[in-house]
Coordinates of C-alpha atoms in Angstrom, one line a residue:
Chain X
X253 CA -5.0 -16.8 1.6
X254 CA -4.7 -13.9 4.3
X255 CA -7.7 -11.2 3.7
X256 CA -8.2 -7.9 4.1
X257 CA -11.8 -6.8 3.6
X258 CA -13.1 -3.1 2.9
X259 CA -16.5 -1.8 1.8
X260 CA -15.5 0.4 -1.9
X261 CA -18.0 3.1 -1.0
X262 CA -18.5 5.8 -1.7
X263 CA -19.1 6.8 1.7
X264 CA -21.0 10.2 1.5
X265 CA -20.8 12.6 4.8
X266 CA -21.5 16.2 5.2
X267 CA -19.0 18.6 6.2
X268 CA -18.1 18.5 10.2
X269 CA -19.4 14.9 10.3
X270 CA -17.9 11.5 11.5
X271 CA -16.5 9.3 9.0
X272 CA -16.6 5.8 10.2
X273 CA -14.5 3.8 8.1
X274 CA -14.5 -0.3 8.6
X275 CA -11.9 -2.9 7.9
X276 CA -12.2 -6.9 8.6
X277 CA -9.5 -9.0 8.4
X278 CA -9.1 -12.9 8.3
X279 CA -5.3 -13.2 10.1
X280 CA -5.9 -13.9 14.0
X281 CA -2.0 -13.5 14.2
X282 CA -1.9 -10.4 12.7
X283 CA -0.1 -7.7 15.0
X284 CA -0.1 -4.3 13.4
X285 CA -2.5 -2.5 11.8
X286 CA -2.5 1.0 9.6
X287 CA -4.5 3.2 7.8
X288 CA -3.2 5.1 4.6
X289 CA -5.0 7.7 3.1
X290 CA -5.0 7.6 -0.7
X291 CA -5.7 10.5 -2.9
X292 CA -6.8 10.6 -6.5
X293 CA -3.2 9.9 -8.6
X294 CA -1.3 10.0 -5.8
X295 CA 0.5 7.4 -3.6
X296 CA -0.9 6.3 -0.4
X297 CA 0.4 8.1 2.6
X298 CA 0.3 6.7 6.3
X299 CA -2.5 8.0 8.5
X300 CA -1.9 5.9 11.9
X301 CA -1.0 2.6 13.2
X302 CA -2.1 0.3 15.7
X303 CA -0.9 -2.4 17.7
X304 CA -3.0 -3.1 20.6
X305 CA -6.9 -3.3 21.7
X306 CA -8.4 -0.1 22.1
X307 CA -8.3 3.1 20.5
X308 CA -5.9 5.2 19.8
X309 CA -6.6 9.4 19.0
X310 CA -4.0 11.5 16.3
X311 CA -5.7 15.0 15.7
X312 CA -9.5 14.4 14.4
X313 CA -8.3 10.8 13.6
X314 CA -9.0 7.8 16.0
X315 CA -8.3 4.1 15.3
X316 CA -10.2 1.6 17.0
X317 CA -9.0 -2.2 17.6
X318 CA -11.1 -5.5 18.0
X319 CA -8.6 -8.3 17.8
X320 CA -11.4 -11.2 19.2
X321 CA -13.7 -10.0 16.3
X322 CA -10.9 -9.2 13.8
X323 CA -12.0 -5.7 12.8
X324 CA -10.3 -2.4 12.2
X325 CA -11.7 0.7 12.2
X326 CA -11.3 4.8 11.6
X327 CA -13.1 7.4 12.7
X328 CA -12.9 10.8 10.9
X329 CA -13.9 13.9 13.5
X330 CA -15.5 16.8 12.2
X331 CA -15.0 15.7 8.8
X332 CA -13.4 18.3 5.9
X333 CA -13.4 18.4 2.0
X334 CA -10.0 18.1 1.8
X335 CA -10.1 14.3 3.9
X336 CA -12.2 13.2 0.2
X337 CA -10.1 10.2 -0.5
X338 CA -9.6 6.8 -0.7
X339 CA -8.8 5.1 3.0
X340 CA -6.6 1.9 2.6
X341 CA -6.2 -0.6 5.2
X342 CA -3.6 -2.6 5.5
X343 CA -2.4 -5.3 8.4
X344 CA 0.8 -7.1 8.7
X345 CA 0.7 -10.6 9.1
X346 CA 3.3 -13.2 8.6
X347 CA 3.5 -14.9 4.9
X348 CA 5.9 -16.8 3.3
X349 CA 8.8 -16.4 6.1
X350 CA 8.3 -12.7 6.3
X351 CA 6.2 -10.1 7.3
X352 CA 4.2 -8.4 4.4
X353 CA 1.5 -5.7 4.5
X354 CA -1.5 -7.2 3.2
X355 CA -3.9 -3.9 1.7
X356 CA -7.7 -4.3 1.6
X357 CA -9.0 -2.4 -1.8
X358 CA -9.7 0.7 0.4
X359 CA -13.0 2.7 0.6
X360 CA -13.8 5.9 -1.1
X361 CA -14.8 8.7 1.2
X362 CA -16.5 12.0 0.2
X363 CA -17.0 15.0 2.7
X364 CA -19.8 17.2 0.9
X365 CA -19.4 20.8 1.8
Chain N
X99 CA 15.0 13.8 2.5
X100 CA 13.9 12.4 -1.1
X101 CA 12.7 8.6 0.8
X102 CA 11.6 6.4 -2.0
X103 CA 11.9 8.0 -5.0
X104 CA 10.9 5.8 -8.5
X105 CA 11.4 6.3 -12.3
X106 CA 10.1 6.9 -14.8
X107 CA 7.0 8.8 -13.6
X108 CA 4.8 8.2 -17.2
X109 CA 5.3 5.3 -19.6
X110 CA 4.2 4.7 -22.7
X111 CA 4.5 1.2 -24.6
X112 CA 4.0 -1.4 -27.2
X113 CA 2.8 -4.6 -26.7
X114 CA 6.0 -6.4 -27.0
X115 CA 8.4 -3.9 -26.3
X116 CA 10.4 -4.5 -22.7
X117 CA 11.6 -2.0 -20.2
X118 CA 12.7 -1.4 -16.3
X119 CA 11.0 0.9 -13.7
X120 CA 14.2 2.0 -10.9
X121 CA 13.3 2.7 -7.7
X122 CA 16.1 3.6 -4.5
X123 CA 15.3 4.8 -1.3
X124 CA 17.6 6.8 1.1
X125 CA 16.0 5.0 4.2
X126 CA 18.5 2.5 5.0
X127 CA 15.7 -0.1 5.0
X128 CA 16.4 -3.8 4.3
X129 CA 13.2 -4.5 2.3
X130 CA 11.8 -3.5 -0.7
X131 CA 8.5 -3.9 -2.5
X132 CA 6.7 -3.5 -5.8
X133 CA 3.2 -3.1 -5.9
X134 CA 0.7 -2.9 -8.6
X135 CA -2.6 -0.7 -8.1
X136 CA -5.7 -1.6 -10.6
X137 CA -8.9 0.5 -10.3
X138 CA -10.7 -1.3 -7.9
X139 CA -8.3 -3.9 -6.9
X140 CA -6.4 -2.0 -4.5
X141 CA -2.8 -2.6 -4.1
X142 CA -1.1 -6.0 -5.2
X143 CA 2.1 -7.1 -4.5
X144 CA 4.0 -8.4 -7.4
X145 CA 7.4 -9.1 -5.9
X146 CA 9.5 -8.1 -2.9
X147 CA 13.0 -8.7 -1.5
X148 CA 13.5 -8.8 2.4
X149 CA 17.1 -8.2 2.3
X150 CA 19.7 -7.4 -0.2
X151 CA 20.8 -10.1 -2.4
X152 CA 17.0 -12.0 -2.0
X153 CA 13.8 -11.6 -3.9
X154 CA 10.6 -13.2 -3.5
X155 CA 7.2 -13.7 -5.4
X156 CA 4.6 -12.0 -4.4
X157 CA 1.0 -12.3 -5.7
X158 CA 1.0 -11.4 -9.0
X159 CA 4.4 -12.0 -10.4
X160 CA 3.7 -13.6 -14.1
X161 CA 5.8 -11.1 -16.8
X162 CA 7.5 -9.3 -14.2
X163 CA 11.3 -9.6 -12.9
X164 CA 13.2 -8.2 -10.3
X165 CA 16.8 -7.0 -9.2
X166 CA 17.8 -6.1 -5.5
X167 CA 21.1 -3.8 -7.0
X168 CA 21.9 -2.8 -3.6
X169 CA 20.5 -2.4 -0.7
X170 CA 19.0 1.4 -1.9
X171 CA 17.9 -0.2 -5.3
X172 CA 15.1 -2.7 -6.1
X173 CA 14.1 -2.6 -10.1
X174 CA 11.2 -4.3 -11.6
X175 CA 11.6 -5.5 -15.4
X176 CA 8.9 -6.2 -17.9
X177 CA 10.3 -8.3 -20.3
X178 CA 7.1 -8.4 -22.9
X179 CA 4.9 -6.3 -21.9
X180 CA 1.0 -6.8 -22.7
X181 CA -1.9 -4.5 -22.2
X182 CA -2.8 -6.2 -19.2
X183 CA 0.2 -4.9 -17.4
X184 CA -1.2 -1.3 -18.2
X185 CA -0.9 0.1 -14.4
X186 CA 0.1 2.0 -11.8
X187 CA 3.5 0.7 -9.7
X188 CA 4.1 1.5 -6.8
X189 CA 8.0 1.0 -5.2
X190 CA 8.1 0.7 -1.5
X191 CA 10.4 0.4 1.6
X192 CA 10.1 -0.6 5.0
X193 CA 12.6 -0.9 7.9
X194 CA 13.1 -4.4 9.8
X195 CA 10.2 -5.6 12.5
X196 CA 6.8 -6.2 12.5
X197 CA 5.2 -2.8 13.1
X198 CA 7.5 -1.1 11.1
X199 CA 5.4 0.5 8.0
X200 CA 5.5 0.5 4.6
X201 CA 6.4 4.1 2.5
X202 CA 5.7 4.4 -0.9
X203 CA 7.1 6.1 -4.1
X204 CA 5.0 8.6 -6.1
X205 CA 4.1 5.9 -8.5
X206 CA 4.8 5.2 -11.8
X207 CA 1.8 5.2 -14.7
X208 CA 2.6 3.0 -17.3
X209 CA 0.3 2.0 -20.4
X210 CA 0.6 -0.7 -22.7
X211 CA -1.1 -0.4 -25.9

C-alpha cells in the first residue's frame, strides 16, 4: 500500500507569516509531486508541482523536494486570510499498471488576521 | 473552457433507491477518475479508466459501477445506495504521462438517508 502522509492540523499562523506545510510519502519511485489547495465545499485546485530535488518558487509559494528522505514540503510567504484552506498533497507513483495520484488527507491551514 | 464539468451538483436519496452521477470533460484526456472525499479521509479513489473502453478498481469500489461512454464521458452508478455512500464525488481528468496532473470537477454532494 503506497502512502501519503499529512499532519490534519489546524495549522494556526498570523497574518504575513510562513506557512510550512509537510508531506511524507512511502513510494521511493514516485516521480511527481503536487500541492492542491482545497477550500471549504469546493474542489481542490492545483497549487504547484514538482519533479526534481530542490525547490522550486511560484509567487509567495515555494515547494521543496527530498527524494532520499521521501518528504514534500510547502512554504506559504507572507501568509494572507484568504490562503485559509485545506493543502492536499498528492504524488504519482505507479499502481496497478498505471500511474495514479495517490492524495494524503491534507492539512488544514488558518492565517489569523 | 468548461474542463470537467459533473452532474448533478446536490443529491438527495433513499436507502435503496439507485442513480448515476455524469461527468465529461472537454480536455481531450485519455483518463478519467472518480473520487470520493469523507471528512477527514481526504480523497479516495473509487474507480478510474486509463483509456476509453477500460475501467479499473480503485480503492474503494464496493456499490459503485462505472461506464467510460466515450472518451469525454466517465459515469459512476450506485446501484443500491446506503447511507454509507453519503459523500462528496469528485470526477477527474488527466492527460497521458507521469507528471501530468489531475483536474477536478466542482463535486457532486450526495446524501443517503
Amino acid at each position: 500500500q503506497k502512502e501519503v502522509e499529512q499532519n490534519s492540523g489546524p495549522l494556526s499562523v498570523p497574518e504575513g507569516a510562513i506557512a510550512s506545510l509537510n508531506c511524507t510519502y512511502s513510494d521511493r519511485g514516485s516521480q511527481s509531486f503536487f500541492w492542491y489547495r482545497q477550500y471549504s465545499g469546493k474542489s481542490p485546485e492545483l497549487i504547484m508541482f514538482i519533479y526534481s530535488n530542490g525547490d522550486k518558487e511560484d509567487g509567495r509559494f515555494t515547494a521543496q523536494l527530498n527524494k532520499a528522505s521521501q518528504y514534500v514540503s510547502l512554504l506559504i510567504r507572507d501568509s494572507q486570510p484568504s490562503d485559509s484552506a485545506t493543502y492536499l498533497c498528492a504524488v504519482n507513483s505507479w499502481v496497478d499498471s498505471s500511474y495514479k495520484l495517490i492524495f494524503g488527507s491534507g492539512t488544514r491551514l488558518l492565517v489569523r488576521p | 473552457n468548461a474542463g470537467v464539468t459533473q452532474t448533478p451538483k446536490f443529491q438527495v436519496l433513499k436507502t435503496g433507491q439507485s442513480m448515476t452521477l455524469q461527468c465529461a470533460q472537454d480536455m481531450n484526456h485519455n483518463s478519467m477518475y472518480w473520487y470520493r472525499q469523507d471528512p477527514g479521509m481526504g480523497l479516495r479513489l473509487i474507480y478510474y479508466s486509463a483509456s476509453e473502453g477500460t475501467t479499473d478498481k480503485g480503492e474503494v469500489p464496493n456499490g459503485y459501477n462505472v461506464s467510460r461512454l466515450n472518451k469525454r464521458e466517465f459515469s459512476l452508478r450506485l446501484e443500491s445506495a446506503a447511507p454509507s455512500q453519503t459523500s462528496v464525488y469528485f470526477c477527474a481528468s488527466r492527460g497521458t504521462g507521469s507528471g501530468n496532473t489531475i483536474y477536478f470537477g466542482e463535486g457532486s454532494w450526495l446524501t443517503v438517508v
